[in-house]
């Protein structure tokens, strides 16, 4: 274990923990949007925008702290990358809800709805991991499980595409739902990128 001669700045822990909570709330909004009518989706899109804005503010707070701090919890480039990739998760989920509203799609196909449940679990794991970044080597189970979940999201993504192209849907509906499905897959990828960043931090800290 590398010996540190300077104390850590605990404000980073608080900020990353805050984003973790936002991710959990955002997946809840996303899950509700999947099964809601258009009018309710419009309301949920407004709430998702608030969460994404809060996430942006928290990310900016991390970067301001990074630029003003001599002591950081781990390498500066990793602090920046972790903040950026957490923000990507929120961005992709907001985009998915926005597309549901803008395209006025009906219910998503079951595999796509299942992806949202995978995202919810990814968010829970990420939120649990953020307060524990002081000991990243203890987070092996976190990044292994997130990687497994991302593989599951990949499978569901392929099932969604197969269902869309089975001949039941008009071309315009296929295009609309396909973009939403791919945005959900991007969100799963974003969560995996967060886990990879934490794994990189653990390797450097060991």
mmCIF file of C-alpha atoms in Angstrom:
data_model
loop_
_atom_site.group_PDB
_atom_site.id
_atom_site.type_symbol
_atom_site.label_atom_id
_atom_site.label_comp_id
_atom_site.label_asym_id
_atom_site.label_seq_id
_atom_site.Cartn_x
_atom_site.Cartn_y
_atom_site.Cartn_z
ATOM 1 C CA UNK A 1 0.000 0.000 0.000
ATOM 2 C CA UNK A 2 1.406 3.388 -0.971
ATOM 3 C CA UNK A 3 2.129 5.601 2.043
ATOM 4 C CA UNK A 4 0.495 9.039 2.022
ATOM 5 C CA UNK A 5 2.159 11.852 3.922
ATOM 6 C CA UNK A 6 -0.653 14.363 3.345
ATOM 7 C CA UNK A 7 -4.302 14.194 4.399
ATOM 8 C CA UNK A 8 -7.090 13.649 1.913
ATOM 9 C CA UNK A 9 -9.639 16.326 1.068
ATOM 10 C CA UNK A 10 -12.971 14.951 2.282
ATOM 11 C CA UNK A 11 -15.004 17.380 0.203
ATOM 12 C CA UNK A 12 -14.424 15.200 -2.852
ATOM 13 C CA UNK A 13 -16.035 12.274 -1.030
ATOM 14 C CA UNK A 14 -19.127 14.350 -0.338
ATOM 15 C CA UNK A 15 -19.406 15.526 -3.930
ATOM 16 C CA UNK A 16 -19.042 12.076 -5.489
ATOM 17 C CA UNK A 17 -21.516 10.680 -2.970
ATOM 18 C CA UNK A 18 -23.954 13.400 -3.979
ATOM 19 C CA UNK A 19 -23.734 12.361 -7.624
ATOM 20 C CA UNK A 20 -24.307 8.748 -6.626
ATOM 21 C CA UNK A 21 -27.593 9.710 -4.984
ATOM 22 C CA UNK A 22 -28.601 11.671 -8.090
ATOM 23 C CA UNK A 23 -27.997 8.607 -10.264
ATOM 24 C CA UNK A 24 -30.302 6.480 -8.133
ATOM 25 C CA UNK A 25 -33.038 9.087 -8.281
ATOM 26 C CA UNK A 26 -32.569 9.486 -12.036
ATOM 27 C CA UNK A 27 -33.030 5.768 -12.677
ATOM 28 C CA UNK A 28 -36.246 5.936 -10.670
ATOM 29 C CA UNK A 29 -37.512 8.739 -12.894
ATOM 30 C CA UNK A 30 -36.430 6.827 -15.994
ATOM 31 C CA UNK A 31 -38.216 3.663 -14.844
ATOM 32 C CA UNK A 32 -41.433 5.584 -14.228
ATOM 33 C CA UNK A 33 -41.189 7.274 -17.622
ATOM 34 C CA UNK A 34 -41.014 3.928 -19.418
ATOM 35 C CA UNK A 35 -44.486 2.949 -18.268
ATOM 36 C CA UNK A 36 -46.160 6.362 -18.220
ATOM 37 C CA UNK A 37 -48.434 8.160 -20.691
ATOM 38 C CA UNK A 38 -47.161 11.180 -22.606
ATOM 39 C CA UNK A 39 -48.438 13.852 -20.185
ATOM 40 C CA UNK A 40 -46.738 12.194 -17.245
ATOM 41 C CA UNK A 41 -43.551 11.736 -19.246
ATOM 42 C CA UNK A 42 -43.437 15.480 -19.827
ATOM 43 C CA UNK A 43 -43.518 16.039 -16.059
ATOM 44 C CA UNK A 44 -40.834 13.417 -15.535
ATOM 45 C CA UNK A 45 -38.673 14.986 -18.225
ATOM 46 C CA UNK A 46 -38.778 18.210 -16.214
ATOM 47 C CA UNK A 47 -37.659 16.375 -13.086
ATOM 48 C CA UNK A 48 -34.898 14.615 -15.013
ATOM 49 C CA UNK A 49 -33.682 17.973 -16.307
ATOM 50 C CA UNK A 50 -33.454 19.215 -12.717
ATOM 51 C CA UNK A 51 -31.431 16.161 -11.720
ATOM 52 C CA UNK A 52 -29.104 16.567 -14.686
ATOM 53 C CA UNK A 53 -28.635 20.254 -13.832
ATOM 54 C CA UNK A 54 -27.863 19.327 -10.234
ATOM 55 C CA UNK A 55 -25.363 16.794 -11.547
ATOM 56 C CA UNK A 56 -23.720 19.431 -13.725
ATOM 57 C CA UNK A 57 -23.394 21.764 -10.760
ATOM 58 C CA UNK A 58 -21.850 19.003 -8.664
ATOM 59 C CA UNK A 59 -19.432 18.127 -11.449
ATOM 60 C CA UNK A 60 -18.404 21.775 -11.723
ATOM 61 C CA UNK A 61 -17.909 21.843 -7.953
ATOM 62 C CA UNK A 62 -15.585 18.849 -8.233
ATOM 63 C CA UNK A 63 -13.585 20.580 -10.958
ATOM 64 C CA UNK A 64 -13.383 23.839 -9.006
ATOM 65 C CA UNK A 65 -12.170 21.922 -5.979
ATOM 66 C CA UNK A 66 -9.691 20.073 -8.150
ATOM 67 C CA UNK A 67 -8.268 23.314 -9.500
ATOM 68 C CA UNK A 68 -7.961 24.892 -6.063
ATOM 69 C CA UNK A 69 -6.719 21.922 -4.013
ATOM 70 C CA UNK A 70 -3.151 20.898 -3.398
ATOM 71 C CA UNK A 71 -4.302 17.590 -1.919
ATOM 72 C CA UNK A 72 -6.588 15.322 -3.952
ATOM 73 C CA UNK A 73 -8.011 11.904 -2.998
ATOM 74 C CA UNK A 74 -6.245 10.268 -5.961
ATOM 75 C CA UNK A 75 -4.534 11.349 -9.173
ATOM 76 C CA UNK A 76 -5.946 14.547 -10.616
ATOM 77 C CA UNK A 77 -6.642 13.066 -14.021
ATOM 78 C CA UNK A 78 -8.648 10.291 -12.376
ATOM 79 C CA UNK A 79 -10.685 12.772 -10.333
ATOM 80 C CA UNK A 80 -11.506 14.603 -13.551
ATOM 81 C CA UNK A 81 -12.327 11.416 -15.444
ATOM 82 C CA UNK A 82 -14.528 10.030 -12.677
ATOM 83 C CA UNK A 83 -16.502 13.281 -12.445
ATOM 84 C CA UNK A 84 -16.911 13.397 -16.229
ATOM 85 C CA UNK A 85 -18.042 9.797 -16.547
ATOM 86 C CA UNK A 86 -20.556 10.104 -13.712
ATOM 87 C CA UNK A 87 -21.984 13.100 -15.526
ATOM 88 C CA UNK A 88 -22.232 11.032 -18.711
ATOM 89 C CA UNK A 89 -24.557 8.584 -16.922
ATOM 90 C CA UNK A 90 -26.987 11.365 -16.081
ATOM 91 C CA UNK A 91 -26.734 12.873 -19.563
ATOM 92 C CA UNK A 92 -27.658 9.610 -21.285
ATOM 93 C CA UNK A 93 -30.607 8.922 -18.998
ATOM 94 C CA UNK A 94 -31.927 12.433 -19.485
ATOM 95 C CA UNK A 95 -31.579 11.996 -23.243
ATOM 96 C CA UNK A 96 -33.621 8.779 -23.120
ATOM 97 C CA UNK A 97 -36.519 10.470 -21.317
ATOM 98 C CA UNK A 98 -36.361 13.474 -23.648
ATOM 99 C CA UNK A 99 -36.581 11.188 -26.672
ATOM 100 C CA UNK A 100 -39.626 9.406 -25.249
ATOM 101 C CA UNK A 101 -41.328 12.795 -24.939
ATOM 102 C CA UNK A 102 -40.193 14.271 -28.243
ATOM 103 C CA UNK A 103 -41.023 11.168 -30.282
ATOM 104 C CA UNK A 104 -44.308 10.499 -28.440
ATOM 105 C CA UNK A 105 -43.599 6.776 -28.421
ATOM 106 C CA UNK A 106 -45.906 4.330 -26.714
ATOM 107 C CA UNK A 107 -44.738 1.632 -24.346
ATOM 108 C CA UNK A 108 -41.194 0.469 -24.916
ATOM 109 C CA UNK A 109 -40.645 -3.162 -25.789
ATOM 110 C CA UNK A 110 -40.047 -5.441 -22.763
ATOM 111 C CA UNK A 111 -36.290 -5.912 -23.361
ATOM 112 C CA UNK A 112 -35.796 -2.132 -23.335
ATOM 113 C CA UNK A 113 -37.766 -1.807 -20.114
ATOM 114 C CA UNK A 114 -35.567 -4.539 -18.653
ATOM 115 C CA UNK A 115 -32.484 -2.474 -19.520
ATOM 116 C CA UNK A 116 -33.856 0.286 -17.290
ATOM 117 C CA UNK A 117 -33.978 -2.176 -14.394
ATOM 118 C CA UNK A 118 -30.337 -3.055 -15.105
ATOM 119 C CA UNK A 119 -29.490 0.657 -15.032
ATOM 120 C CA UNK A 120 -31.254 0.995 -11.687
ATOM 121 C CA UNK A 121 -29.047 -1.720 -10.202
ATOM 122 C CA UNK A 122 -25.948 -0.150 -11.715
ATOM 123 C CA UNK A 123 -26.906 3.165 -10.122
ATOM 124 C CA UNK A 124 -27.401 1.545 -6.719
ATOM 125 C CA UNK A 125 -23.986 -0.118 -6.884
ATOM 126 C CA UNK A 126 -22.349 3.117 -8.009
ATOM 127 C CA UNK A 127 -23.990 5.091 -5.209
ATOM 128 C CA UNK A 128 -22.780 2.509 -2.690
ATOM 129 C CA UNK A 129 -19.247 2.690 -4.095
ATOM 130 C CA UNK A 130 -18.800 6.473 -4.109
ATOM 131 C CA UNK A 131 -18.464 6.945 -0.304
ATOM 132 C CA UNK A 132 -15.920 4.109 -0.276
ATOM 133 C CA UNK A 133 -13.434 5.609 -2.723
ATOM 134 C CA UNK A 134 -10.904 6.093 0.065
ATOM 135 C CA UNK A 135 -10.325 2.338 -0.150
ATOM 136 C CA UNK A 136 -10.811 1.597 -3.858
ATOM 137 C CA UNK A 137 -9.125 -1.815 -3.651
ATOM 138 C CA UNK A 138 -12.094 -2.968 -1.549
ATOM 139 C CA UNK A 139 -14.461 -2.235 -4.449
ATOM 140 C CA UNK A 140 -13.588 -5.250 -6.601
ATOM 141 C CA UNK A 141 -17.083 -6.701 -6.246
ATOM 142 C CA UNK A 142 -18.536 -3.395 -7.426
ATOM 143 C CA UNK A 143 -16.741 -3.170 -10.758
ATOM 144 C CA UNK A 144 -17.039 -6.905 -11.443
ATOM 145 C CA UNK A 145 -20.821 -6.762 -10.948
ATOM 146 C CA UNK A 146 -21.193 -3.598 -13.030
ATOM 147 C CA UNK A 147 -19.285 -5.281 -15.848
ATOM 148 C CA UNK A 148 -21.617 -8.278 -15.603
ATOM 149 C CA UNK A 149 -24.652 -6.017 -15.681
ATOM 150 C CA UNK A 150 -23.335 -4.195 -18.746
ATOM 151 C CA UNK A 151 -23.062 -7.550 -20.519
ATOM 152 C CA UNK A 152 -26.679 -8.207 -19.579
ATOM 153 C CA UNK A 153 -27.651 -4.794 -20.960
ATOM 154 C CA UNK A 154 -25.882 -5.716 -24.217
ATOM 155 C CA UNK A 155 -27.968 -8.893 -24.470
ATOM 156 C CA UNK A 156 -31.197 -6.988 -23.834
ATOM 157 C CA UNK A 157 -30.172 -4.374 -26.400
ATOM 158 C CA UNK A 158 -29.806 -7.063 -29.044
ATOM 159 C CA UNK A 159 -33.165 -8.575 -28.058
ATOM 160 C CA UNK A 160 -34.786 -5.145 -28.379
ATOM 161 C CA UNK A 161 -33.408 -4.665 -31.874
ATOM 162 C CA UNK A 162 -34.543 -8.125 -32.913
ATOM 163 C CA UNK A 163 -38.055 -7.380 -31.648
ATOM 164 C CA UNK A 164 -38.154 -4.044 -33.463
ATOM 165 C CA UNK A 165 -37.272 -5.649 -36.786
ATOM 166 C CA UNK A 166 -39.644 -8.622 -36.566
ATOM 167 C CA UNK A 167 -42.133 -7.055 -38.970
ATOM 168 C CA UNK A 168 -44.711 -5.736 -36.502
ATOM 169 C CA UNK A 169 -43.678 -2.078 -36.634
ATOM 170 C CA UNK A 170 -43.769 0.736 -39.149
ATOM 171 C CA UNK A 171 -40.444 2.183 -40.247
ATOM 172 C CA UNK A 172 -40.914 5.474 -38.359
ATOM 173 C CA UNK A 173 -41.709 3.655 -35.104
ATOM 174 C CA UNK A 174 -38.646 1.464 -35.566
ATOM 175 C CA UNK A 175 -36.418 4.518 -35.955
ATOM 176 C CA UNK A 176 -37.884 6.213 -32.881
ATOM 177 C CA UNK A 177 -37.628 3.223 -30.582
ATOM 178 C CA UNK A 178 -34.229 2.215 -31.932
ATOM 179 C CA UNK A 179 -32.757 5.585 -30.944
ATOM 180 C CA UNK A 180 -34.196 5.294 -27.441
ATOM 181 C CA UNK A 181 -32.924 1.727 -27.081
ATOM 182 C CA UNK A 182 -29.445 2.790 -28.176
ATOM 183 C CA UNK A 183 -29.466 5.705 -25.734
ATOM 184 C CA UNK A 184 -30.296 3.296 -22.900
ATOM 185 C CA UNK A 185 -27.388 1.128 -24.012
ATOM 186 C CA UNK A 186 -25.155 4.213 -23.966
ATOM 187 C CA UNK A 187 -26.203 4.789 -20.361
ATOM 188 C CA UNK A 188 -25.183 1.235 -19.466
ATOM 189 C CA UNK A 189 -21.831 1.827 -21.157
ATOM 190 C CA UNK A 190 -21.425 5.040 -19.158
ATOM 191 C CA UNK A 191 -21.919 3.182 -15.876
ATOM 192 C CA UNK A 192 -19.351 0.623 -16.959
ATOM 193 C CA UNK A 193 -16.899 3.431 -17.760
ATOM 194 C CA UNK A 194 -17.337 4.729 -14.209
ATOM 195 C CA UNK A 195 -16.535 1.262 -12.875
ATOM 196 C CA UNK A 196 -13.458 1.042 -15.097
ATOM 197 C CA UNK A 197 -12.252 4.380 -13.744
ATOM 198 C CA UNK A 198 -12.644 3.152 -10.170
ATOM 199 C CA UNK A 199 -10.734 0.005 -11.075
ATOM 200 C CA UNK A 200 -7.936 2.135 -12.554
ATOM 201 C CA UNK A 201 -7.801 4.182 -9.367
ATOM 202 C CA UNK A 202 -7.552 0.986 -7.311
ATOM 203 C CA UNK A 203 -4.628 -0.260 -9.402
ATOM 204 C CA UNK A 204 -2.779 3.025 -8.982
ATOM 205 C CA UNK A 205 -3.463 3.127 -5.238
ATOM 206 C CA UNK A 206 -2.282 -0.439 -4.618
#
